Tab-separated table of C-alpha atoms in Angstrom:
chain	number	residue	atom	x	y	z
A	1	UNK	CA	5.946	9.636	-13.350
A	2	UNK	CA	4.933	8.448	-9.884
A	3	UNK	CA	4.797	4.892	-8.586
A	4	UNK	CA	2.211	4.128	-5.927
A	5	UNK	CA	2.922	1.027	-3.841
A	6	UNK	CA	-0.071	-0.988	-2.671
A	7	UNK	CA	-0.265	-4.246	-0.749
A	8	UNK	CA	-1.053	-5.748	2.602
A	9	UNK	CA	0.343	-4.216	5.783
A	10	UNK	CA	3.817	-5.666	6.458
A	11	UNK	CA	4.411	-6.376	2.749
A	12	UNK	CA	7.322	-3.923	2.752
A	13	UNK	CA	5.766	-0.886	1.053
A	14	UNK	CA	7.493	1.722	3.226
A	15	UNK	CA	10.844	-0.047	3.512
A	16	UNK	CA	11.012	-0.842	-0.195
A	17	UNK	CA	9.588	2.565	-1.116
A	18	UNK	CA	12.278	4.587	0.648
A	19	UNK	CA	15.152	2.640	-0.884
A	20	UNK	CA	13.522	2.499	-4.336
A	21	UNK	CA	13.023	6.263	-4.255
A	22	UNK	CA	16.720	6.761	-3.516
A	23	UNK	CA	17.707	4.375	-6.302
A	24	UNK	CA	15.463	6.158	-8.837
A	25	UNK	CA	16.337	9.655	-7.591
A	26	UNK	CA	12.662	10.188	-6.632
A	27	UNK	CA	10.920	11.711	-3.644
A	28	UNK	CA	9.156	9.426	-1.135
A	29	UNK	CA	5.766	9.911	0.503
A	30	UNK	CA	4.121	7.624	3.055
A	31	UNK	CA	0.399	8.328	2.775
A	32	UNK	CA	-0.212	7.181	6.364
A	33	UNK	CA	2.152	9.914	7.557
A	34	UNK	CA	0.358	12.436	5.338
A	35	UNK	CA	-2.930	11.480	7.048
A	36	UNK	CA	-1.358	11.818	10.500
A	37	UNK	CA	0.184	15.173	9.619
A	38	UNK	CA	-3.053	16.578	8.195
A	39	UNK	CA	-5.190	15.442	11.139
A	40	UNK	CA	-2.642	15.842	13.927
A	41	UNK	CA	-3.542	12.357	15.194
A	42	UNK	CA	-2.074	8.853	15.021
A	43	UNK	CA	-3.860	6.411	12.715
A	44	UNK	CA	-4.893	4.177	15.608
A	45	UNK	CA	-6.504	7.174	17.335
A	46	UNK	CA	-8.339	8.143	14.154
A	47	UNK	CA	-9.646	4.605	13.626
A	48	UNK	CA	-10.830	4.408	17.253
A	49	UNK	CA	-12.462	7.840	17.169
A	50	UNK	CA	-14.015	7.696	13.709
A	51	UNK	CA	-14.715	4.008	13.227
A	52	UNK	CA	-13.707	2.074	10.145
A	53	UNK	CA	-16.110	3.590	7.606
A	54	UNK	CA	-15.362	7.214	8.478
A	55	UNK	CA	-11.638	6.499	8.644
A	56	UNK	CA	-11.746	4.973	5.149
A	57	UNK	CA	-13.580	8.068	3.872
A	58	UNK	CA	-10.917	10.310	5.429
A	59	UNK	CA	-8.127	8.157	3.984
A	60	UNK	CA	-9.749	8.292	0.533
A	61	UNK	CA	-10.141	12.077	0.669
A	62	UNK	CA	-6.569	12.748	1.803
A	63	UNK	CA	-5.009	10.227	-0.594
A	64	UNK	CA	-7.003	11.797	-3.452
A	65	UNK	CA	-5.360	15.124	-2.701
A	66	UNK	CA	-1.746	13.928	-2.925
A	67	UNK	CA	-0.221	15.818	-5.841
A	68	UNK	CA	3.374	15.095	-6.672
A	69	UNK	CA	5.780	14.210	-9.464
A	70	UNK	CA	8.634	11.725	-9.634
A	71	UNK	CA	7.656	10.227	-6.305
A	72	UNK	CA	7.279	6.787	-4.769
A	73	UNK	CA	4.042	6.824	-2.766
A	74	UNK	CA	3.621	4.168	-0.102
A	75	UNK	CA	-0.027	3.729	0.839
A	76	UNK	CA	-1.702	2.196	3.831
A	77	UNK	CA	-2.943	-1.332	3.215
A	78	UNK	CA	-6.555	-0.130	3.245
A	79	UNK	CA	-6.055	2.598	0.616
A	80	UNK	CA	-7.545	0.328	-2.050
A	81	UNK	CA	-10.978	0.728	-0.480
A	82	UNK	CA	-10.918	4.366	-1.637
A	83	UNK	CA	-12.122	4.446	-5.237
A	84	UNK	CA	-11.407	8.178	-5.605
A	85	UNK	CA	-7.853	7.779	-4.351
A	86	UNK	CA	-7.150	4.774	-6.531
A	87	UNK	CA	-8.452	6.584	-9.610
A	88	UNK	CA	-6.267	9.558	-8.666
A	89	UNK	CA	-3.181	7.352	-8.237
A	90	UNK	CA	-3.871	5.789	-11.661
A	91	UNK	CA	-4.027	9.265	-13.202
A	92	UNK	CA	-0.716	10.425	-11.705
A	93	UNK	CA	1.351	7.304	-12.388
A	94	UNK	CA	1.647	3.538	-12.148
A	95	UNK	CA	0.298	1.404	-9.311
A	96	UNK	CA	2.635	-1.338	-8.087
A	97	UNK	CA	1.132	-4.238	-6.111
A	98	UNK	CA	3.658	-5.794	-3.716
A	99	UNK	CA	2.214	-9.277	-3.377
A	100	UNK	CA	3.232	-11.660	-0.614
A	101	UNK	CA	1.697	-15.021	0.152
A	102	UNK	CA	-0.616	-15.477	3.107
A	103	UNK	CA	1.795	-17.679	5.059
A	104	UNK	CA	4.478	-14.968	5.042
A	105	UNK	CA	1.901	-12.337	5.962
A	106	UNK	CA	0.577	-14.452	8.814
A	107	UNK	CA	4.095	-14.689	10.264
A	108	UNK	CA	4.584	-10.912	10.017
A	109	UNK	CA	1.203	-9.995	11.536
A	110	UNK	CA	0.458	-12.163	14.572
A	111	UNK	CA	-2.111	-9.620	15.855
A	112	UNK	CA	-4.066	-7.414	13.423
A	113	UNK	CA	-5.198	-4.999	16.122
A	114	UNK	CA	-1.688	-4.373	17.449
A	115	UNK	CA	-0.461	-3.863	13.864
A	116	UNK	CA	-3.308	-1.425	13.140
A	117	UNK	CA	-4.837	-3.396	10.270
A	118	UNK	CA	-8.216	-1.892	9.352
A	119	UNK	CA	-10.755	-4.712	9.499
A	120	UNK	CA	-14.308	-5.493	10.533
A	121	UNK	CA	-14.722	-7.079	13.960
A	122	UNK	CA	-15.530	-10.560	12.631
A	123	UNK	CA	-12.814	-10.653	9.965
A	124	UNK	CA	-9.751	-12.855	10.290
A	125	UNK	CA	-6.435	-11.962	8.688
A	126	UNK	CA	-7.183	-14.572	6.002
A	127	UNK	CA	-10.541	-12.873	5.277
A	128	UNK	CA	-8.870	-9.474	4.957
A	129	UNK	CA	-6.132	-10.950	2.730
A	130	UNK	CA	-8.648	-12.569	0.366
A	131	UNK	CA	-10.831	-9.462	0.172
A	132	UNK	CA	-7.973	-7.054	-0.445
A	133	UNK	CA	-6.060	-9.280	-2.875
A	134	UNK	CA	-8.907	-8.897	-5.367
A	135	UNK	CA	-8.776	-5.101	-5.089
A	136	UNK	CA	-4.975	-4.925	-5.256
A	137	UNK	CA	-5.057	-6.892	-8.524
A	138	UNK	CA	-7.900	-4.722	-9.851
A	139	UNK	CA	-5.962	-1.469	-9.476
A	140	UNK	CA	-2.376	-2.601	-10.109
A	141	UNK	CA	-0.632	-1.825	-13.368
A	142	UNK	CA	2.460	-3.697	-12.154
A	143	UNK	CA	2.348	-6.831	-9.984
A	144	UNK	CA	5.481	-7.877	-8.105
A	145	UNK	CA	5.654	-11.273	-6.413
A	146	UNK	CA	7.845	-10.865	-3.324
A	147	UNK	CA	7.644	-14.475	-2.129
A	148	UNK	CA	11.013	-15.825	-0.968
A	149	UNK	CA	12.825	-12.603	-1.860
A	150	UNK	CA	14.993	-10.444	0.360
A	151	UNK	CA	14.384	-6.686	0.534
A	152	UNK	CA	17.371	-6.088	-1.787
A	153	UNK	CA	16.140	-8.686	-4.298
A	154	UNK	CA	12.659	-7.139	-4.172
A	155	UNK	CA	13.988	-3.629	-4.785
A	156	UNK	CA	16.167	-4.809	-7.682
A	157	UNK	CA	13.208	-6.641	-9.225
A	158	UNK	CA	10.904	-3.617	-8.957
A	159	UNK	CA	13.609	-1.301	-10.269
A	160	UNK	CA	14.189	-3.552	-13.277
A	161	UNK	CA	10.443	-3.817	-13.942
A	162	UNK	CA	10.019	-0.042	-13.812
A	163	UNK	CA	13.060	0.831	-15.895
A	164	UNK	CA	12.520	-1.944	-18.469
A	165	UNK	CA	8.731	-1.619	-18.684
A	166	UNK	CA	8.039	-5.233	-17.667
A	167	UNK	CA	4.664	-5.258	-15.850
A	168	UNK	CA	4.787	-8.658	-14.107
A	169	UNK	CA	7.538	-10.189	-12.062
């Protein structure tokens, strides 16, 4: 069984994923690092060179090819735009949506461009949040509300949900 973490950038997918993998005795994969390794370029370079649409196609193709077992997979925040990848992640395990409220996100991401958030030129962070929240909910088999929780509390909650089979927390 794999668990794929989805959610907005800065929601804690990588940080939580590494520690959760250790706690479960699983492997850990950061799909953004897989993309960088396979292309030999940083994500920001790829986005600048390819543009948003071509980058999302590349991300979808590479994420669709991740084959693993007993692994926590941390995805980039834009992975949910890739229908092929999301279908693939559903086939190889559960999808866990790490949900944070907009106010917390806004504090963590003062500048979308510096953070490397994939977005259209006219989109605000609020626009991106609203658009993606719908897709995160669409694909998630487990939804975890991280509002007002520390990293340790979040990891314990996710661990309990996974090991006890509770799908909402």
